[in-house]
Amino acid sequence: NDPFIDGEYMAYMFKYDTVHGRFKGSVEGTKDGSFIVNGRKIATFTERDPNNIKWGSAGADIVVESTGVFTSLDKAKSHFTGGAK
């Protein structure tokens, strides 16, 4: 989930990561906000409010909250609303 970038830019950042180096597989962004890594479509979201993210529809069981915004359990548990376990 990133409310500030689209799937094409997300794919670019994945492919040319400055920490891990260039990804050697295939990566492409799509207009629908997702991106494809080695032929597998990765769902992405652009929501600011985690209550509106449909984690369950993407098949996500575990969500890692790493934005630094939701630093308490009460705030972070809003991801459960969308289906994260």
Short mmCIF file of N, CA, C and O in Angstrom, two decimals:
data_model
loop_
_atom_site.label_atom_id
_atom_site.label_comp_id
_atom_site.label_asym_id
_atom_site.label_seq_id
_atom_site.Cartn_x
_atom_site.Cartn_y
_atom_site.Cartn_z
N ASN A 1 0.84 -1.18 0.00
CA ASN A 1 0.00 0.00 0.00
C ASN A 1 0.88 1.24 0.00
O ASN A 1 1.77 1.38 0.83
N ASP A 2 0.66 2.10 -0.94
CA ASP A 2 1.34 3.39 -0.98
C ASP A 2 0.43 4.39 -1.67
O ASP A 2 0.17 4.28 -2.86
N PRO A 3 -0.08 5.36 -0.91
CA PRO A 3 -1.02 6.31 -1.50
C PRO A 3 -0.37 7.35 -2.42
O PRO A 3 -1.06 8.17 -2.99
N PHE A 4 0.94 7.29 -2.58
CA PHE A 4 1.62 8.36 -3.30
C PHE A 4 2.21 7.95 -4.64
O PHE A 4 2.67 8.80 -5.39
N ILE A 5 2.25 6.65 -4.96
CA ILE A 5 2.86 6.24 -6.23
C ILE A 5 1.96 5.22 -6.94
O ILE A 5 1.16 4.54 -6.33
N ASP A 6 2.12 5.13 -8.26
CA ASP A 6 1.35 4.18 -9.04
C ASP A 6 2.13 2.89 -9.26
O ASP A 6 3.30 2.78 -8.88
N GLY A 7 1.48 1.90 -9.87
CA GLY A 7 2.09 0.60 -10.08
C GLY A 7 3.34 0.64 -10.94
O GLY A 7 4.28 -0.12 -10.73
N GLU A 8 3.36 1.53 -11.93
CA GLU A 8 4.53 1.62 -12.80
C GLU A 8 5.76 2.12 -12.04
O GLU A 8 6.86 1.59 -12.20
N TYR A 9 5.57 3.12 -11.20
CA TYR A 9 6.71 3.63 -10.43
C TYR A 9 7.12 2.64 -9.34
O TYR A 9 8.30 2.48 -9.04
N MET A 10 6.14 1.94 -8.78
CA MET A 10 6.45 0.92 -7.78
C MET A 10 7.32 -0.18 -8.40
O MET A 10 8.28 -0.65 -7.79
N ALA A 11 6.98 -0.58 -9.62
CA ALA A 11 7.78 -1.58 -10.33
C ALA A 11 9.19 -1.07 -10.58
O ALA A 11 10.17 -1.80 -10.42
N TYR A 12 9.32 0.18 -10.97
CA TYR A 12 10.63 0.78 -11.20
C TYR A 12 11.47 0.76 -9.92
O TYR A 12 12.64 0.37 -9.94
N MET A 13 10.87 1.15 -8.81
CA MET A 13 11.60 1.17 -7.54
C MET A 13 12.01 -0.24 -7.12
O MET A 13 13.09 -0.46 -6.58
N PHE A 14 11.13 -1.21 -7.38
CA PHE A 14 11.45 -2.60 -7.05
C PHE A 14 12.64 -3.07 -7.89
O PHE A 14 13.56 -3.71 -7.39
N LYS A 15 12.62 -2.76 -9.16
CA LYS A 15 13.66 -3.23 -10.07
C LYS A 15 15.02 -2.58 -9.79
O LYS A 15 16.05 -3.23 -9.88
N TYR A 16 15.02 -1.31 -9.44
CA TYR A 16 16.27 -0.58 -9.25
C TYR A 16 16.47 -0.17 -7.80
O TYR A 16 16.86 0.95 -7.52
N ASP A 17 16.23 -1.07 -6.88
CA ASP A 17 16.35 -0.78 -5.45
C ASP A 17 17.79 -0.38 -5.11
O ASP A 17 18.74 -1.05 -5.50
N THR A 18 17.94 0.70 -4.38
CA THR A 18 19.28 1.19 -4.06
C THR A 18 19.95 0.42 -2.94
O THR A 18 21.15 0.49 -2.78
N VAL A 19 19.18 -0.32 -2.16
CA VAL A 19 19.76 -1.10 -1.07
C VAL A 19 20.14 -2.50 -1.53
O VAL A 19 21.25 -2.97 -1.27
N HIS A 20 19.24 -3.17 -2.22
CA HIS A 20 19.45 -4.57 -2.59
C HIS A 20 20.03 -4.74 -3.99
O HIS A 20 20.37 -5.85 -4.38
N GLY A 21 20.15 -3.68 -4.74
CA GLY A 21 20.68 -3.77 -6.10
C GLY A 21 19.58 -4.06 -7.11
O GLY A 21 18.41 -4.21 -6.77
N ARG A 22 19.98 -4.13 -8.35
CA ARG A 22 19.02 -4.33 -9.44
C ARG A 22 18.44 -5.74 -9.42
O ARG A 22 19.18 -6.73 -9.31
N PHE A 23 17.10 -5.83 -9.54
CA PHE A 23 16.42 -7.11 -9.59
C PHE A 23 16.68 -7.75 -10.94
O PHE A 23 16.49 -7.12 -11.98
N LYS A 24 17.10 -8.99 -10.96
CA LYS A 24 17.49 -9.63 -12.20
C LYS A 24 16.33 -10.30 -12.94
O LYS A 24 16.49 -10.72 -14.08
N GLY A 25 15.16 -10.37 -12.33
CA GLY A 25 14.00 -10.96 -12.98
C GLY A 25 13.23 -9.92 -13.78
O GLY A 25 13.70 -8.80 -14.00
N SER A 26 12.05 -10.30 -14.22
CA SER A 26 11.22 -9.36 -14.98
C SER A 26 10.26 -8.63 -14.04
O SER A 26 9.69 -9.23 -13.13
N VAL A 27 10.12 -7.35 -14.26
CA VAL A 27 9.22 -6.49 -13.47
C VAL A 27 8.56 -5.52 -14.42
O VAL A 27 9.23 -4.89 -15.24
N GLU A 28 7.24 -5.40 -14.31
CA GLU A 28 6.53 -4.38 -15.10
C GLU A 28 5.37 -3.83 -14.30
O GLU A 28 4.74 -4.54 -13.52
N GLY A 29 5.13 -2.55 -14.47
CA GLY A 29 4.00 -1.90 -13.82
C GLY A 29 2.78 -1.95 -14.70
O GLY A 29 2.88 -2.12 -15.91
N THR A 30 1.62 -1.81 -14.08
CA THR A 30 0.37 -1.81 -14.84
C THR A 30 -0.41 -0.54 -14.55
O THR A 30 -0.16 0.14 -13.55
N LYS A 31 -1.35 -0.25 -15.40
CA LYS A 31 -2.16 0.95 -15.22
C LYS A 31 -3.18 0.80 -14.09
O LYS A 31 -3.68 1.78 -13.57
N ASP A 32 -3.49 -0.44 -13.71
CA ASP A 32 -4.49 -0.65 -12.65
C ASP A 32 -3.90 -0.55 -11.24
O ASP A 32 -4.58 -0.81 -10.26
N GLY A 33 -2.61 -0.18 -11.15
CA GLY A 33 -2.01 0.02 -9.84
C GLY A 33 -1.24 -1.17 -9.31
O GLY A 33 -0.60 -1.09 -8.28
N SER A 34 -1.27 -2.29 -10.01
CA SER A 34 -0.52 -3.45 -9.57
C SER A 34 0.80 -3.50 -10.32
O SER A 34 1.07 -2.65 -11.16
N PHE A 35 1.63 -4.47 -10.00
CA PHE A 35 2.79 -4.71 -10.82
C PHE A 35 3.04 -6.19 -10.92
O PHE A 35 2.52 -6.99 -10.14
N ILE A 36 3.82 -6.61 -11.92
CA ILE A 36 4.02 -8.02 -12.21
C ILE A 36 5.50 -8.35 -12.03
O ILE A 36 6.36 -7.70 -12.62
N VAL A 37 5.78 -9.34 -11.19
CA VAL A 37 7.15 -9.77 -10.91
C VAL A 37 7.28 -11.22 -11.36
O VAL A 37 6.57 -12.09 -10.85
N ASN A 38 8.15 -11.45 -12.32
CA ASN A 38 8.38 -12.79 -12.87
C ASN A 38 7.06 -13.47 -13.24
O ASN A 38 6.85 -14.65 -12.97
N GLY A 39 6.15 -12.71 -13.85
CA GLY A 39 4.88 -13.24 -14.32
C GLY A 39 3.78 -13.32 -13.28
O GLY A 39 2.66 -13.71 -13.60
N ARG A 40 4.08 -12.97 -12.05
CA ARG A 40 3.06 -13.04 -10.98
C ARG A 40 2.57 -11.64 -10.64
O ARG A 40 3.36 -10.76 -10.29
N LYS A 41 1.26 -11.45 -10.75
CA LYS A 41 0.67 -10.13 -10.48
C LYS A 41 0.62 -9.88 -8.97
O LYS A 41 0.14 -10.70 -8.20
N ILE A 42 1.12 -8.72 -8.57
CA ILE A 42 1.15 -8.31 -7.17
C ILE A 42 0.13 -7.19 -7.00
O ILE A 42 0.24 -6.15 -7.64
N ALA A 43 -0.86 -7.42 -6.16
CA ALA A 43 -1.88 -6.40 -5.91
C ALA A 43 -1.29 -5.29 -5.04
O ALA A 43 -0.51 -5.55 -4.13
N THR A 44 -1.64 -4.07 -5.35
CA THR A 44 -1.22 -2.93 -4.55
C THR A 44 -2.44 -2.05 -4.26
O THR A 44 -3.46 -2.16 -4.93
N PHE A 45 -2.31 -1.22 -3.27
CA PHE A 45 -3.39 -0.32 -2.88
C PHE A 45 -2.84 1.09 -2.72
O PHE A 45 -1.64 1.28 -2.51
N THR A 46 -3.73 2.06 -2.80
CA THR A 46 -3.33 3.47 -2.64
C THR A 46 -4.21 4.16 -1.62
O THR A 46 -4.71 5.25 -1.84
N GLU A 47 -4.41 3.52 -0.49
CA GLU A 47 -5.29 4.04 0.55
C GLU A 47 -4.49 4.72 1.66
O GLU A 47 -3.46 4.22 2.07
N ARG A 48 -4.98 5.82 2.14
CA ARG A 48 -4.38 6.48 3.30
C ARG A 48 -4.90 5.90 4.61
O ARG A 48 -4.20 5.89 5.60
N ASP A 49 -6.13 5.40 4.59
CA ASP A 49 -6.76 4.85 5.78
C ASP A 49 -6.71 3.33 5.70
O ASP A 49 -7.34 2.73 4.83
N PRO A 50 -5.98 2.66 6.60
CA PRO A 50 -5.87 1.20 6.54
C PRO A 50 -7.20 0.47 6.67
O PRO A 50 -7.32 -0.67 6.23
N ASN A 51 -8.22 1.11 7.24
CA ASN A 51 -9.54 0.49 7.31
C ASN A 51 -10.13 0.22 5.93
O ASN A 51 -10.99 -0.64 5.78
N ASN A 52 -9.67 0.95 4.93
CA ASN A 52 -10.21 0.82 3.57
C ASN A 52 -9.40 -0.12 2.68
O ASN A 52 -9.76 -0.32 1.53
N ILE A 53 -8.34 -0.70 3.21
CA ILE A 53 -7.51 -1.61 2.41
C ILE A 53 -8.12 -3.00 2.48
O ILE A 53 -8.32 -3.54 3.55
N LYS A 54 -8.39 -3.58 1.34
CA LYS A 54 -9.02 -4.90 1.26
C LYS A 54 -7.95 -6.00 1.23
O LYS A 54 -7.75 -6.68 0.23
N TRP A 55 -7.26 -6.16 2.35
CA TRP A 55 -6.18 -7.15 2.43
C TRP A 55 -6.70 -8.56 2.12
O TRP A 55 -6.02 -9.35 1.48
N GLY A 56 -7.89 -8.88 2.59
CA GLY A 56 -8.46 -10.20 2.36
C GLY A 56 -8.64 -10.51 0.89
O GLY A 56 -8.39 -11.63 0.45
N SER A 57 -9.05 -9.53 0.09
CA SER A 57 -9.27 -9.76 -1.34
C SER A 57 -7.95 -10.02 -2.07
O SER A 57 -7.94 -10.63 -3.12
N ALA A 58 -6.85 -9.57 -1.50
CA ALA A 58 -5.53 -9.79 -2.09
C ALA A 58 -4.91 -11.09 -1.60
O ALA A 58 -3.84 -11.48 -2.04
N GLY A 59 -5.59 -11.75 -0.65
CA GLY A 59 -5.07 -12.99 -0.11
C GLY A 59 -4.01 -12.81 0.96
O GLY A 59 -3.28 -13.74 1.29
N ALA A 60 -3.91 -11.60 1.51
CA ALA A 60 -2.89 -11.33 2.53
C ALA A 60 -3.37 -11.82 3.89
O ALA A 60 -4.46 -11.48 4.33
N ASP A 61 -2.56 -12.61 4.55
CA ASP A 61 -2.83 -13.03 5.91
C ASP A 61 -2.08 -12.16 6.90
O ASP A 61 -2.57 -11.85 7.97
N ILE A 62 -0.87 -11.79 6.54
CA ILE A 62 -0.01 -11.02 7.43
C ILE A 62 0.35 -9.70 6.74
O ILE A 62 0.72 -9.68 5.57
N VAL A 63 0.23 -8.62 7.48
CA VAL A 63 0.58 -7.30 6.98
C VAL A 63 1.66 -6.73 7.89
O VAL A 63 1.51 -6.73 9.11
N VAL A 64 2.74 -6.25 7.31
CA VAL A 64 3.80 -5.62 8.08
C VAL A 64 3.59 -4.12 8.00
O VAL A 64 3.66 -3.53 6.93
N GLU A 65 3.30 -3.50 9.12
CA GLU A 65 3.11 -2.05 9.17
C GLU A 65 4.48 -1.42 9.39
O GLU A 65 5.06 -1.53 10.45
N SER A 66 4.99 -0.77 8.35
CA SER A 66 6.34 -0.21 8.43
C SER A 66 6.40 1.25 7.99
O SER A 66 7.45 1.73 7.61
N THR A 67 5.28 1.94 8.08
CA THR A 67 5.28 3.35 7.68
C THR A 67 5.78 4.26 8.79
O THR A 67 6.21 5.37 8.54
N GLY A 68 5.67 3.79 10.03
CA GLY A 68 6.03 4.63 11.16
C GLY A 68 4.88 5.52 11.60
O GLY A 68 5.00 6.29 12.55
N VAL A 69 3.74 5.40 10.94
CA VAL A 69 2.57 6.22 11.27
C VAL A 69 1.71 5.55 12.34
O VAL A 69 1.24 6.19 13.26
N PHE A 70 1.54 4.24 12.22
CA PHE A 70 0.66 3.49 13.11
C PHE A 70 1.50 2.78 14.17
O PHE A 70 1.75 1.59 14.09
N THR A 71 1.93 3.53 15.16
CA THR A 71 2.92 3.03 16.11
C THR A 71 2.34 2.38 17.36
O THR A 71 3.08 1.86 18.18
N SER A 72 1.03 2.40 17.51
CA SER A 72 0.42 1.73 18.65
C SER A 72 -0.44 0.58 18.14
O SER A 72 -0.86 0.56 16.97
N LEU A 73 -0.72 -0.37 19.00
CA LEU A 73 -1.56 -1.49 18.62
C LEU A 73 -2.95 -1.02 18.18
O LEU A 73 -3.49 -1.51 17.19
N ASP A 74 -3.51 -0.06 18.89
CA ASP A 74 -4.83 0.44 18.52
C ASP A 74 -4.87 1.00 17.11
O ASP A 74 -5.83 0.79 16.38
N LYS A 75 -3.83 1.71 16.72
CA LYS A 75 -3.79 2.26 15.36
C LYS A 75 -3.49 1.18 14.33
O LYS A 75 -4.13 1.13 13.28
N ALA A 76 -2.54 0.32 14.61
CA ALA A 76 -2.12 -0.69 13.65
C ALA A 76 -3.20 -1.74 13.42
O ALA A 76 -3.29 -2.31 12.32
N LYS A 77 -4.02 -2.03 14.41
CA LYS A 77 -5.02 -3.07 14.24
C LYS A 77 -6.12 -2.70 13.25
O LYS A 77 -6.94 -3.54 12.88
N SER A 78 -6.12 -1.48 12.76
CA SER A 78 -7.10 -1.10 11.74
C SER A 78 -6.91 -1.91 10.46
O SER A 78 -7.81 -2.02 9.65
N HIS A 79 -5.73 -2.52 10.28
CA HIS A 79 -5.50 -3.39 9.11
C HIS A 79 -6.38 -4.64 9.18
O HIS A 79 -6.66 -5.26 8.16
N PHE A 80 -6.81 -5.03 10.37
CA PHE A 80 -7.67 -6.21 10.51
C PHE A 80 -9.03 -6.00 9.84
O PHE A 80 -9.64 -6.96 9.38
N THR A 81 -9.50 -4.77 9.80
CA THR A 81 -10.79 -4.46 9.20
C THR A 81 -10.86 -4.94 7.76
O THR A 81 -11.89 -5.44 7.31
N GLY A 82 -9.75 -4.82 7.03
CA GLY A 82 -9.71 -5.22 5.63
C GLY A 82 -9.43 -6.69 5.41
O GLY A 82 -9.38 -7.14 4.28
N GLY A 83 -9.22 -7.43 6.47
CA GLY A 83 -9.05 -8.87 6.31
C GLY A 83 -7.70 -9.43 6.70
O GLY A 83 -7.49 -10.63 6.62
N ALA A 84 -6.76 -8.59 7.11
CA ALA A 84 -5.48 -9.14 7.58
C ALA A 84 -5.71 -9.88 8.88
O ALA A 84 -6.57 -9.52 9.67
N LYS A 85 -4.97 -10.95 9.10
CA LYS A 85 -5.14 -11.75 10.30
C LYS A 85 -4.07 -11.40 11.30
O LYS A 85 -4.07 -11.68 12.40
#
